[in-house]
Each structure stands twice: as C-alpha cells, then as structure tokens.
mmCIF file of C-alpha atoms in Angstrom:
data_model
loop_
_atom_site.group_PDB
_atom_site.id
_atom_site.type_symbol
_atom_site.label_atom_id
_atom_site.label_comp_id
_atom_site.label_asym_id
_atom_site.label_seq_id
_atom_site.Cartn_x
_atom_site.Cartn_y
_atom_site.Cartn_z
ATOM 1 C CA MET A 1 74.359 72.217 115.259
ATOM 2 C CA SER A 2 71.220 73.025 113.313
ATOM 3 C CA GLU A 3 70.327 69.315 113.232
ATOM 4 C CA GLN A 4 70.848 69.125 116.944
ATOM 5 C CA LEU A 5 68.554 72.055 117.490
ATOM 6 C CA THR A 6 65.682 70.168 115.910
ATOM 7 C CA ALA A 7 66.374 67.154 118.087
ATOM 8 C CA PRO A 8 63.490 66.034 120.294
ATOM 9 C CA ARG A 9 65.106 67.175 123.512
ATOM 10 C CA PHE A 10 65.025 70.775 122.326
ATOM 11 C CA ALA A 11 61.434 70.525 121.235
ATOM 12 C CA ALA A 12 60.523 69.046 124.580
ATOM 13 C CA ALA A 13 62.567 71.581 126.505
ATOM 14 C CA LEU A 14 61.108 74.602 124.770
ATOM 15 C CA GLU A 15 57.558 73.357 124.506
ATOM 16 C CA GLY A 16 55.057 76.089 125.129
ATOM 17 C CA LEU A 17 57.665 78.856 124.969
ATOM 18 C CA ALA A 18 57.682 81.308 122.079
ATOM 19 C CA HIS A 19 60.925 80.938 120.150
ATOM 20 C CA ARG A 20 62.281 80.838 116.640
ATOM 21 C CA VAL A 21 65.259 78.951 115.260
ATOM 22 C CA VAL A 22 67.397 81.067 112.948
ATOM 23 C CA ALA A 23 70.232 79.795 110.784
ATOM 24 C CA HIS A 24 73.712 81.269 110.885
ATOM 25 C CA PRO A 25 76.865 80.446 108.957
ATOM 26 C CA ASP A 26 78.320 79.038 112.148
ATOM 27 C CA GLY A 27 75.310 77.012 113.141
ATOM 28 C CA ALA A 28 71.958 78.061 114.476
ATOM 29 C CA ALA A 29 70.553 80.161 117.221
ATOM 30 C CA ILE A 30 67.357 80.429 119.162
ATOM 31 C CA GLU A 31 65.703 83.801 118.898
ATOM 32 C CA VAL A 32 63.282 84.732 121.641
ATOM 33 C CA GLU A 33 61.219 87.670 122.753
ATOM 34 C CA GLN A 34 62.383 89.662 125.729
ATOM 35 C CA ALA A 35 59.437 88.530 127.865
ATOM 36 C CA ALA A 36 60.236 84.850 127.285
ATOM 37 C CA LEU A 37 64.028 85.148 127.588
ATOM 38 C CA HIS A 38 64.374 84.104 131.209
ATOM 39 C CA ASP A 39 61.977 81.184 130.831
ATOM 40 C CA VAL A 40 63.764 79.914 127.726
ATOM 41 C CA LEU A 41 67.158 80.128 129.460
ATOM 42 C CA ARG A 42 65.805 78.294 132.477
ATOM 43 C CA ALA A 43 64.290 75.602 130.279
ATOM 44 C CA LEU A 44 67.545 75.143 128.367
ATOM 45 C CA ARG A 45 69.447 74.804 131.624
ATOM 46 C CA ASP A 46 67.039 72.483 133.407
ATOM 47 C CA ARG A 47 65.634 70.407 130.586
ATOM 48 C CA ALA A 48 68.214 70.474 127.791
ATOM 49 C CA GLY A 49 71.378 70.089 129.850
ATOM 50 C CA PHE A 50 73.022 73.457 129.208
ATOM 51 C CA ALA A 51 74.815 73.662 132.529
ATOM 52 C CA MET A 52 77.219 76.417 131.533
ATOM 53 C CA CYS A 53 76.700 79.958 130.380
ATOM 54 C CA THR A 54 79.959 80.781 128.637
ATOM 55 C CA PHE A 55 79.283 84.307 127.443
ATOM 56 C CA VAL A 56 76.801 87.130 127.798
ATOM 57 C CA THR A 57 77.224 90.082 125.486
ATOM 58 C CA ALA A 58 75.289 92.479 123.311
ATOM 59 C CA ILE A 59 75.404 93.908 119.802
ATOM 60 C CA ASP A 60 74.658 97.558 119.159
ATOM 61 C CA HIS A 61 72.840 98.032 115.858
ATOM 62 C CA TYR A 62 72.786 101.815 116.124
ATOM 63 C CA PRO A 63 71.163 103.763 114.490
ATOM 64 C CA ARG A 64 68.670 100.994 113.796
ATOM 65 C CA GLU A 65 65.881 100.762 116.373
ATOM 66 C CA PRO A 66 65.555 98.745 118.524
ATOM 67 C CA ARG A 67 69.320 98.934 118.766
ATOM 68 C CA PHE A 68 70.461 96.311 121.285
ATOM 69 C CA GLN A 69 70.535 92.580 120.763
ATOM 70 C CA LEU A 70 71.495 90.449 123.733
ATOM 71 C CA HIS A 71 73.383 87.197 123.195
ATOM 72 C CA HIS A 72 73.802 84.281 125.567
ATOM 73 C CA GLN A 73 76.204 81.505 124.619
ATOM 74 C CA LEU A 74 75.376 78.259 126.394
ATOM 75 C CA LEU A 75 77.424 75.077 126.634
ATOM 76 C CA SER A 76 76.267 71.589 127.443
ATOM 77 C CA LEU A 77 79.057 69.387 128.718
ATOM 78 C CA GLU A 78 76.676 66.460 128.807
ATOM 79 C CA HIS A 79 75.668 66.642 125.141
ATOM 80 C CA ARG A 80 78.855 68.326 123.881
ATOM 81 C CA ASP A 81 76.746 71.031 122.362
ATOM 82 C CA ARG A 82 76.593 74.785 122.198
ATOM 83 C CA VAL A 83 73.675 77.070 121.488
ATOM 84 C CA ARG A 84 73.240 80.799 121.146
ATOM 85 C CA VAL A 85 70.154 82.509 122.495
ATOM 86 C CA GLN A 86 69.615 85.933 121.011
ATOM 87 C CA CYS A 87 67.070 88.480 122.061
ATOM 88 C CA THR A 88 66.313 91.912 120.647
ATOM 89 C CA LEU A 89 65.756 94.344 123.492
ATOM 90 C CA SER A 90 63.055 96.985 123.253
ATOM 91 C CA GLY A 91 65.016 99.365 125.489
ATOM 92 C CA ALA A 92 68.275 99.139 127.397
ATOM 93 C CA SER A 93 67.207 96.707 130.091
ATOM 94 C CA ALA A 94 66.973 92.946 130.239
ATOM 95 C CA PRO A 95 66.250 90.240 132.808
ATOM 96 C CA THR A 96 69.320 88.898 134.563
ATOM 97 C CA CYS A 97 70.382 85.272 134.230
ATOM 98 C CA SER A 98 72.826 85.383 137.126
ATOM 99 C CA ASP A 99 70.239 83.535 139.218
ATOM 100 C CA LEU A 100 70.484 80.623 136.767
ATOM 101 C CA TRP A 101 74.266 80.667 136.273
ATOM 102 C CA PRO A 102 76.247 82.468 138.998
ATOM 103 C CA GLY A 103 79.093 82.833 136.502
ATOM 104 C CA ALA A 104 76.973 85.197 134.441
ATOM 105 C CA ASN A 105 77.237 87.784 137.197
ATOM 106 C CA TRP A 106 80.462 89.429 136.013
ATOM 107 C CA MET A 107 79.629 88.954 132.336
ATOM 108 C CA GLU A 108 76.477 90.961 132.866
ATOM 109 C CA ARG A 109 78.467 93.562 134.770
ATOM 110 C CA GLU A 110 80.824 93.852 131.809
ATOM 111 C CA CYS A 111 77.873 94.106 129.444
ATOM 112 C CA PHE A 112 76.401 96.861 131.611
ATOM 113 C CA ASP A 113 79.758 98.633 131.676
ATOM 114 C CA MET A 114 80.319 98.501 127.936
ATOM 115 C CA PHE A 115 76.768 98.861 126.577
ATOM 116 C CA GLY A 116 74.771 100.351 129.437
ATOM 117 C CA ILE A 117 72.256 97.536 129.510
ATOM 118 C CA HIS A 118 70.558 97.304 132.905
ATOM 119 C CA PHE A 119 70.003 93.747 134.055
ATOM 120 C CA THR A 120 66.951 93.757 136.290
ATOM 121 C CA GLY A 121 67.329 91.508 139.293
ATOM 122 C CA HIS A 122 71.134 91.522 139.161
ATOM 123 C CA PRO A 123 72.535 91.389 142.716
ATOM 124 C CA ASP A 124 75.441 93.804 142.209
ATOM 125 C CA LEU A 125 75.293 95.742 138.960
ATOM 126 C CA ARG A 126 78.462 97.855 139.097
ATOM 127 C CA ARG A 127 81.003 98.692 136.421
ATOM 128 C CA LEU A 128 83.574 95.971 135.869
ATOM 129 C CA LEU A 129 86.296 97.506 133.680
ATOM 130 C CA MET A 130 85.893 101.253 133.520
ATOM 131 C CA PRO A 131 86.408 103.304 136.691
ATOM 132 C CA GLU A 132 83.456 104.045 138.928
ATOM 133 C CA GLY A 133 82.046 107.437 138.129
ATOM 134 C CA TYR A 134 82.687 107.037 134.391
ATOM 135 C CA GLU A 135 79.755 108.473 132.496
ATOM 136 C CA HIS A 136 79.851 106.670 129.166
ATOM 137 C CA HIS A 137 79.468 103.185 127.749
ATOM 138 C CA PRO A 138 82.412 102.680 125.407
ATOM 139 C CA LEU A 139 81.121 99.934 123.119
ATOM 140 C CA ARG A 140 78.049 101.890 122.117
ATOM 141 C CA LYS A 141 78.349 102.893 118.496
ATOM 142 C CA GLU A 142 77.964 106.622 119.081
ATOM 143 C CA PHE A 143 81.002 106.582 121.377
ATOM 144 C CA PRO A 144 84.069 107.913 119.533
ATOM 145 C CA HIS A 145 87.031 105.596 119.924
ATOM 146 C CA HIS A 146 89.181 108.363 121.349
ATOM 147 C CA GLY A 147 86.586 108.768 124.056
ATOM 148 C CA ILE A 148 84.847 111.823 125.377
ATOM 149 C CA GLU A 149 87.179 113.671 127.735
ATOM 150 C CA PRO A 150 89.065 110.501 128.722
ATOM 151 C CA ASP A 151 91.149 112.418 131.269
ATOM 152 C CA LYS A 152 88.157 113.965 133.057
ATOM 153 C CA LEU A 153 88.075 111.627 136.076
ATOM 154 C CA TYR A 154 91.834 111.914 136.536
ATOM 155 C CA ARG A 155 91.789 115.715 136.313
ATOM 156 C CA ASP A 156 88.914 115.935 138.804
ATOM 157 C CA TRP A 157 90.799 113.690 141.224
ATOM 158 C CA ASP A 158 94.011 115.671 140.731
ATOM 159 C CA ARG A 159 92.322 119.036 141.250
ATOM 160 C CA LYS A 160 90.532 117.844 144.360
ATOM 161 C CA ARG A 161 93.595 116.456 146.098
ATOM 162 C CA ARG A 162 95.623 119.591 145.324
ATOM 163 C CA GLU A 163 93.192 121.826 147.190
ATOM 164 C CA GLY A 164 95.057 123.354 150.086
ATOM 165 C CA TRP A 165 98.458 122.297 148.846
ATOM 166 C CA THR A 166 101.298 124.793 148.832
ATOM 167 C CA GLU A 167 104.136 124.231 146.430
ATOM 168 C CA THR A 168 107.405 123.881 148.328
ATOM 169 C CA PRO A 169 110.599 124.836 146.503
ATOM 170 C CA MET B 1 135.398 119.461 135.948
ATOM 171 C CA GLY B 2 137.426 116.428 136.736
ATOM 172 C CA SER B 3 137.317 113.633 139.224
ATOM 173 C CA LEU B 4 138.593 113.210 142.764
ATOM 174 C CA LYS B 5 142.195 114.206 142.941
ATOM 175 C CA PRO B 6 144.793 114.480 145.684
ATOM 176 C CA VAL B 7 146.044 117.914 146.666
ATOM 177 C CA GLY B 8 149.650 118.542 147.415
ATOM 178 C CA PRO B 9 152.990 119.510 146.019
ATOM 179 C CA ASP B 10 153.505 116.114 144.454
ATOM 180 C CA GLN B 11 150.145 114.823 143.202
ATOM 181 C CA ALA B 12 151.541 111.547 141.923
ATOM 182 C CA SER B 13 152.806 110.539 145.331
ATOM 183 C CA ASP B 14 151.019 108.513 148.006
ATOM 184 C CA GLN B 15 147.586 110.054 148.809
ATOM 185 C CA SER B 16 147.590 108.811 152.387
ATOM 186 C CA ALA B 17 150.413 111.192 153.135
ATOM 187 C CA PHE B 18 147.981 114.094 152.685
ATOM 188 C CA GLY B 19 144.821 112.533 154.200
ATOM 189 C CA PHE B 20 142.267 114.493 152.151
ATOM 190 C CA VAL B 21 141.086 115.119 148.615
ATOM 191 C CA ALA B 22 139.449 118.169 147.095
ATOM 192 C CA THR B 23 136.625 118.318 144.617
ATOM 193 C CA ARG B 24 133.569 120.337 143.679
ATOM 194 C CA THR B 25 130.583 119.680 145.924
ATOM 195 C CA ASP B 26 128.011 119.623 143.133
ATOM 196 C CA TRP B 27 130.180 117.219 141.169
ATOM 197 C CA LEU B 28 130.383 114.944 144.211
ATOM 198 C CA ILE B 29 126.648 115.091 144.868
ATOM 199 C CA ASN B 30 125.813 114.363 141.245
ATOM 200 C CA TRP B 31 128.389 111.573 141.152
ATOM 201 C CA GLY B 32 126.746 109.983 144.175
ATOM 202 C CA ARG B 33 123.246 110.377 142.824
ATOM 203 C CA LYS B 34 123.852 109.110 139.329
ATOM 204 C CA ASN B 35 125.660 105.974 140.440
ATOM 205 C CA SER B 36 123.137 104.857 143.029
ATOM 206 C CA LEU B 37 119.773 105.201 141.336
ATOM 207 C CA TRP B 38 117.134 103.116 143.048
ATOM 208 C CA PRO B 39 114.467 102.250 140.505
ATOM 209 C CA MET B 40 110.796 101.913 141.360
ATOM 210 C CA PRO B 41 109.556 99.396 138.773
ATOM 211 C CA LEU B 42 105.989 100.143 137.738
ATOM 212 C CA GLY B 43 105.541 97.133 135.451
ATOM 213 C CA LEU B 44 102.174 97.534 133.780
ATOM 214 C CA SER B 45 102.466 95.105 130.869
ATOM 215 C CA CYS B 46 105.029 93.258 128.737
ATOM 216 C CA CYS B 47 107.671 95.954 129.332
ATOM 217 C CA GLY B 48 107.728 94.750 132.933
ATOM 218 C CA ILE B 49 109.157 91.417 131.761
ATOM 219 C CA GLU B 50 112.024 93.148 129.967
ATOM 220 C CA LEU B 51 112.562 95.257 133.060
ATOM 221 C CA MET B 52 112.937 92.104 135.158
ATOM 222 C CA ALA B 53 115.454 90.746 132.647
ATOM 223 C CA MET B 54 117.375 93.994 132.886
ATOM 224 C CA LEU B 55 117.600 93.724 136.668
ATOM 225 C CA GLY B 56 118.615 90.070 136.486
ATOM 226 C CA PRO B 57 122.118 88.594 136.205
ATOM 227 C CA LYS B 58 122.337 88.423 132.408
ATOM 228 C CA PHE B 59 122.033 92.143 131.718
ATOM 229 C CA ASP B 60 123.159 92.994 135.230
ATOM 230 C CA LEU B 61 122.092 96.539 135.964
ATOM 231 C CA ALA B 62 124.290 96.364 139.058
ATOM 232 C CA ARG B 63 127.183 97.416 136.804
ATOM 233 C CA PHE B 64 125.605 100.872 136.763
ATOM 234 C CA GLY B 65 124.541 100.938 140.385
ATOM 235 C CA ALA B 66 120.819 100.844 139.700
ATOM 236 C CA GLU B 67 119.938 97.274 140.569
ATOM 237 C CA ALA B 68 118.307 97.940 143.949
ATOM 238 C CA ALA B 69 114.677 97.889 142.829
ATOM 239 C CA ARG B 70 112.343 98.625 145.710
ATOM 240 C CA PHE B 71 108.620 98.165 145.706
ATOM 241 C CA THR B 72 107.948 101.131 147.889
ATOM 242 C CA PRO B 73 108.226 104.559 146.305
ATOM 243 C CA ARG B 74 109.498 106.065 149.564
ATOM 244 C CA GLN B 75 112.897 104.444 149.028
ATOM 245 C CA CYS B 76 113.252 105.134 145.305
ATOM 246 C CA ASP B 77 114.442 107.994 143.162
ATOM 247 C CA LEU B 78 113.886 106.582 139.672
ATOM 248 C CA LEU B 79 110.366 105.774 138.510
ATOM 249 C CA VAL B 80 110.334 103.387 135.544
ATOM 250 C CA ILE B 81 106.878 103.315 133.982
ATOM 251 C CA ALA B 82 107.067 100.074 132.042
ATOM 252 C CA GLY B 83 103.961 99.468 130.025
ATOM 253 C CA THR B 84 100.516 100.700 129.118
ATOM 254 C CA LEU B 85 99.166 103.283 131.524
ATOM 255 C CA THR B 86 95.381 103.492 131.546
ATOM 256 C CA TRP B 87 93.446 106.458 132.864
ATOM 257 C CA LYS B 88 92.137 104.212 135.626
ATOM 258 C CA MET B 89 95.724 103.448 136.698
ATOM 259 C CA ALA B 90 96.888 107.049 136.220
ATOM 260 C CA GLN B 91 95.813 108.067 139.723
ATOM 261 C CA ALA B 92 97.931 105.292 141.229
ATOM 262 C CA ALA B 93 100.935 106.206 139.064
ATOM 263 C CA ARG B 94 100.716 109.859 140.016
ATOM 264 C CA THR B 95 100.367 108.933 143.709
ATOM 265 C CA ILE B 96 103.481 106.761 143.483
ATOM 266 C CA TYR B 97 105.368 109.628 141.836
ATOM 267 C CA ASP B 98 104.289 112.048 144.561
ATOM 268 C CA GLN B 99 105.351 109.623 147.287
ATOM 269 C CA MET B 100 108.930 109.444 145.981
ATOM 270 C CA PRO B 101 111.315 111.788 147.773
ATOM 271 C CA ASP B 102 113.154 114.484 145.820
ATOM 272 C CA PRO B 103 115.322 114.369 143.807
ATOM 273 C CA LYS B 104 113.545 111.974 141.475
ATOM 274 C CA TRP B 105 113.614 111.049 137.818
ATOM 275 C CA VAL B 106 111.224 109.254 135.484
ATOM 276 C CA ILE B 107 111.891 106.918 132.570
ATOM 277 C CA ALA B 108 108.984 106.243 130.195
ATOM 278 C CA MET B 109 109.791 102.737 129.022
ATOM 279 C CA GLY B 110 108.247 101.574 125.754
ATOM 280 C CA VAL B 111 106.018 103.307 123.240
ATOM 281 C CA CYS B 112 102.873 102.812 125.325
ATOM 282 C CA SER B 113 104.081 104.952 128.177
ATOM 283 C CA SER B 114 105.916 107.318 125.828
ATOM 284 C CA SER B 115 103.013 108.131 123.523
ATOM 285 C CA GLY B 116 100.156 105.686 124.015
ATOM 286 C CA GLY B 117 101.706 103.468 121.350
ATOM 287 C CA MET B 118 99.329 101.304 119.408
ATOM 288 C CA TYR B 119 96.601 101.846 122.010
ATOM 289 C CA ASP B 120 95.034 104.893 120.415
ATOM 290 C CA SER B 121 92.093 104.477 122.727
ATOM 291 C CA TYR B 122 89.745 106.105 125.204
ATOM 292 C CA ALA B 123 91.165 104.036 128.037
ATOM 293 C CA VAL B 124 94.902 104.652 127.613
ATOM 294 C CA VAL B 125 96.930 107.696 128.639
ATOM 295 C CA GLN B 126 98.464 109.053 125.418
ATOM 296 C CA GLY B 127 101.924 109.413 126.904
ATOM 297 C CA VAL B 128 102.623 109.468 130.639
ATOM 298 C CA ASP B 129 103.966 112.993 130.220
ATOM 299 C CA SER B 130 100.287 113.939 130.318
ATOM 300 C CA ILE B 131 100.327 113.315 134.056
ATOM 301 C CA LEU B 132 103.939 113.533 135.273
ATOM 302 C CA PRO B 133 107.287 114.919 134.079
ATOM 303 C CA VAL B 134 109.445 112.476 132.106
ATOM 304 C CA ASP B 135 113.220 112.618 131.805
ATOM 305 C CA VAL B 136 114.042 109.864 129.315
ATOM 306 C CA TYR B 137 111.807 108.146 126.761
ATOM 307 C CA VAL B 138 112.696 104.665 125.538
ATOM 308 C CA PRO B 139 111.207 103.532 122.210
ATOM 309 C CA GLY B 140 110.430 99.883 121.531
ATOM 310 C CA CYS B 141 107.549 97.510 121.990
ATOM 311 C CA PRO B 142 108.877 96.328 124.336
ATOM 312 C CA PRO B 143 112.401 97.793 124.275
ATOM 313 C CA ARG B 144 115.271 95.389 124.783
ATOM 314 C CA PRO B 145 116.985 95.545 128.181
ATOM 315 C CA ASP B 146 120.013 97.053 126.372
ATOM 316 C CA ALA B 147 117.867 100.001 125.318
ATOM 317 C CA VAL B 148 116.733 100.653 128.863
ATOM 318 C CA ILE B 149 120.303 100.396 130.122
ATOM 319 C CA ASP B 150 121.179 102.998 127.504
ATOM 320 C CA ALA B 151 118.364 105.147 128.879
ATOM 321 C CA ILE B 152 119.838 104.850 132.358
ATOM 322 C CA LEU B 153 123.260 105.878 131.028
ATOM 323 C CA LYS B 154 121.635 108.874 129.331
ATOM 324 C CA LEU B 155 119.882 109.729 132.571
ATOM 325 C CA GLN B 156 123.248 109.587 134.345
ATOM 326 C CA LYS B 157 124.587 112.086 131.792
ATOM 327 C CA LYS B 158 121.560 114.276 132.535
ATOM 328 C CA ILE B 159 122.101 114.064 136.291
ATOM 329 C CA GLU B 160 125.742 115.098 135.753
ATOM 330 C CA ARG B 161 124.546 118.428 134.348
ATOM 331 C CA GLU B 162 122.290 119.218 137.316
ATOM 332 C CA ASP B 163 123.064 121.960 139.818
ATOM 333 C CA PRO B 164 122.046 120.613 143.259
ATOM 334 C CA LEU B 165 123.691 123.378 145.280
ATOM 335 C CA GLY B 166 122.272 126.046 143.011
ATOM 336 C CA ARG B 167 118.825 124.709 143.717
ATOM 337 C CA LEU B 168 119.518 124.773 147.426
ATOM 338 C CA LEU B 169 120.886 128.326 147.371
ATOM 339 C CA GLY B 170 118.292 129.635 144.952
ATOM 340 C CA SER B 171 120.448 130.451 141.943
ATOM 341 C CA ALA B 172 118.913 127.600 139.922
ATOM 342 C CA PRO B 173 115.209 126.978 139.404
ATOM 343 C CA PRO B 174 113.738 124.973 142.304
ATOM 344 C CA ILE B 175 112.507 121.428 141.927
ATOM 345 C CA GLY B 176 108.753 121.718 141.699
ATOM 346 C CA SER B 177 106.302 118.878 141.466
ATOM 347 C CA GLU B 178 106.057 119.595 137.743
ATOM 348 C CA SER B 179 109.731 119.994 136.848
ATOM 349 C CA GLY B 180 111.028 117.827 134.064
ATOM 350 C CA SER B 181 110.765 117.799 130.338
ATOM 351 C CA GLY B 182 107.257 116.388 129.886
ATOM 352 C CA LYS B 183 104.515 118.391 128.255
ATOM 353 C CA LEU B 184 102.102 117.781 131.170
ATOM 354 C CA GLN B 185 99.026 118.425 129.135
ATOM 355 C CA PHE B 186 96.703 115.872 127.657
ATOM 356 C CA GLN B 187 96.959 116.077 123.874
ATOM 357 C CA PRO B 188 94.729 113.612 122.064
ATOM 358 C CA ASN B 189 95.723 112.714 118.518
ATOM 359 C CA PHE B 190 92.491 113.898 116.958
ATOM 360 C CA GLY B 191 94.179 115.598 114.039
ATOM 361 C CA HIS B 192 95.887 112.497 112.763
ATOM 362 C CA HIS B 193 93.251 109.869 113.191
ATOM 363 C CA LYS B 194 89.864 111.524 112.745
ATOM 364 C CA SER B 195 89.395 110.473 109.154
ATOM 365 C CA GLY B 196 86.669 109.067 106.973
ATOM 366 C CA LEU B 197 87.694 105.649 108.203
ATOM 367 C CA ASP B 198 86.770 106.484 111.775
ATOM 368 C CA LYS B 199 83.572 104.524 111.852
ATOM 369 C CA HIS B 200 82.835 105.094 115.510
ATOM 370 C CA ALA B 201 82.349 108.820 115.554
ATOM 371 C CA HIS B 202 79.280 109.053 113.368
ATOM 372 C CA ASP B 203 77.043 110.458 116.031
ATOM 373 C CA PRO B 204 76.583 114.242 115.827
ATOM 374 C CA LYS B 205 76.390 114.630 119.603
ATOM 375 C CA ALA B 206 79.568 112.679 120.195
ATOM 376 C CA ARG B 207 81.362 114.710 117.527
ATOM 377 C CA GLN B 208 80.191 117.901 119.188
ATOM 378 C CA ALA B 209 81.591 116.679 122.479
ATOM 379 C CA ILE B 210 85.039 116.179 121.020
ATOM 380 C CA GLY B 211 84.953 119.496 119.205
ATOM 381 C CA ASP B 212 84.576 118.254 115.659
ATOM 382 C CA PRO B 213 81.046 118.986 114.492
ATOM 383 C CA ALA B 214 81.732 118.461 110.785
ATOM 384 C CA PRO B 215 80.400 115.151 109.493
ATOM 385 C CA ARG B 216 83.145 112.997 108.016
ATOM 386 C CA ARG B 217 80.948 110.189 106.842
ATOM 387 C CA THR B 218 77.437 109.777 105.477
ATOM 388 C CA GLU B 219 74.956 108.797 108.122
ATOM 389 C CA VAL B 220 73.742 105.216 108.060
ATOM 390 C CA LYS B 221 70.080 105.076 107.140
ATOM 391 C CA PRO B 222 68.011 102.754 109.301
#
C-alpha cells in the first residue's frame, strides 16, 4: 500500500493540500491537519477514486494532549485500494464527512456516542448506541469499565413512573 | 395432600355413581396453575435460540403444559428472560413484567440474565434480579433446553408450595410488585474486579464517582 500511496494519482489528487504520509506495519496512512481534513477527504473521493468510507472512528490517547485522533478508512473499488486518513484533533470537535459519504452519518453518530467528538455540520448528531439522556462517553479512557452509575437512567425512569402509584395487595 | 379422589363408602368402585370428587381448593388451584404456565419469551440473545428449541417438537415443552408462548405479556404468567439484558432494555423488560397479570413467575435463563455473565460492563444489567423478582435461575451459556425444562419443573414444585387462598384471605403475605426471591438492588461487582489490571479506571475523578478514590495504578506520564 505504501507504494500505491506514492503513485502519481495520489500526488495529483492531494496537490496543494498539506499532508504527510506515515508508515505503519499494516501499510501507510495519510496524516493531515484538522483544517485540511475535509478538503483532503473530498480530494481522495473525487480525484483518487475512494468512493467508499468504510469506517470512521477515533483513538483516545488520554492523558496525552491533544488526546483524540480521528481515523477515516477509505476504500476504492475502482483501484482495489484502501487508505487511512488520520487527523489529530485539537479539541473534541471535527468537520463532518457525511456530506461526502452519506454512509458516514451513523459512523459519526457512533463516534460521538462513544468518544464525545462533535462533528460540525452533521445533520443529525444524536447518540446511536447508548440511551438518550446518558451523560458519559464510554470509550473515553477515563471512563471506568463498570460505568458511572449505570443504573441511573433506569432508576430515574422507575421512580418517575411510580409517582402516584398505590400498591395493591 | 393427595390428588383428586372419589368420596364414598367404596372408593374403588365406579366414580360416576357418586358424581363428585373432593379435594383441597389450594391444591386444585396450584395444580391448575403449575400445569398451564404460559411463557412470555423475552429472547434477548443466543438463549432465545435455545428457548425456541425448547418450545419446538424435539424437546416438546407441551409435555409439561407450558408450550403456549404468547408474545403479549397480558396473556402470560411466566416471564422467561433469555439473554443479555442491557440497561437500555431494562425499562422495556420491567414494563413487560408489570403488564403481566398476577400470579406471575420469572425465570432468569442463562448466566447473562442471572448475574451479568461475562458482560462485566457498564451497559449490562448485572443480574435481572436488580430490576425484577426472579423465581428460578438457570446457569449455562446458553443453557441446554433440558436445563430450562428442569427449571420449569422446579418452578412447578415451587408453585405447589404456594398458598393462593391464604393470600386472598390475608393469612399469607400478599403478592406485591416486588415479591419473589430476587435481591432487587443493583450490586456492581466492584470488589472482585477493581484490581491493578483495571486499566480503564485511572482517572481520579472517575474513581471518585464510583467510590474508590485510592489509586490502584501509577498514573501515565504524558
């Protein structure tokens, strides 16, 4: 994959955009700044044939700062090629790519649910897995794996619906 | 107390000559209840597959009168929680339990619903007895249909010992919404699993929130 990344079509596609190619044991990745992320993704889709966004997720490097690194896995059916775009976020927000790939919509919702990363421009940024009203982001490193009061939402619901009930024998 | 028996001078003779039998009312009520359990299958994961096998012709739960699974809780008196119950699903499970008419019984099928099982996690209810009373627990991951049939037989034994008339007349404790043998209190397994290997809880604030302020692990330097 690293040879493919140096192929002319990548150079042409990413011309004029700040990026860096980093090597990984499983291939290579394109590392970009947060400001250039959306432009690089658009260029890879339009000019390098990456028609599919297969995965959007993040890595929490807590307690290192900046802690979040956003990963986009792209797939080109045309060139039978995959590439990873990784971006270190300065805070906990990032530009959405659901306008480029509609399929990224729910993946970004999951990423928001699990890591609390706000995707600006996302059409419907709600929790995907955890219940609405949940206050934490479980895949953040400071989150204990037993959770923080995991029964809180249930107990609140139970207490509320029991108001005015009388126990019948 | 025994079974139905004819009353008369010659008990071995033809029953139709007498036209009636005598028995104890509570025995008769319990006999009717235990042999016509209508299960409400709440199949939440792989246990649901074993539950379907149990209801099918091979294991044939009809032998014990409990094959009439209904998918509305209003018609059921046996709630079988088969699988992993998450806190998000807990509200639905409790609503289903409340919608079932009394008398009602609960079987926690599999280790997930009995104790949380291998899902020692923030998302999973650590035993459904945290939210509703359980009568019989079935171990196994998932348990074989035989094991669940055994649980139903044990539940029948339990129903035999009940006192339905006593409840009606007030000499036995009434059926409340929280009757049953479950502990009905959320008890996380902090004591057993908060160890030096717990790599997630290294944030002082999070530890404070779960009531364990002592650091178990050296902080990672940036």
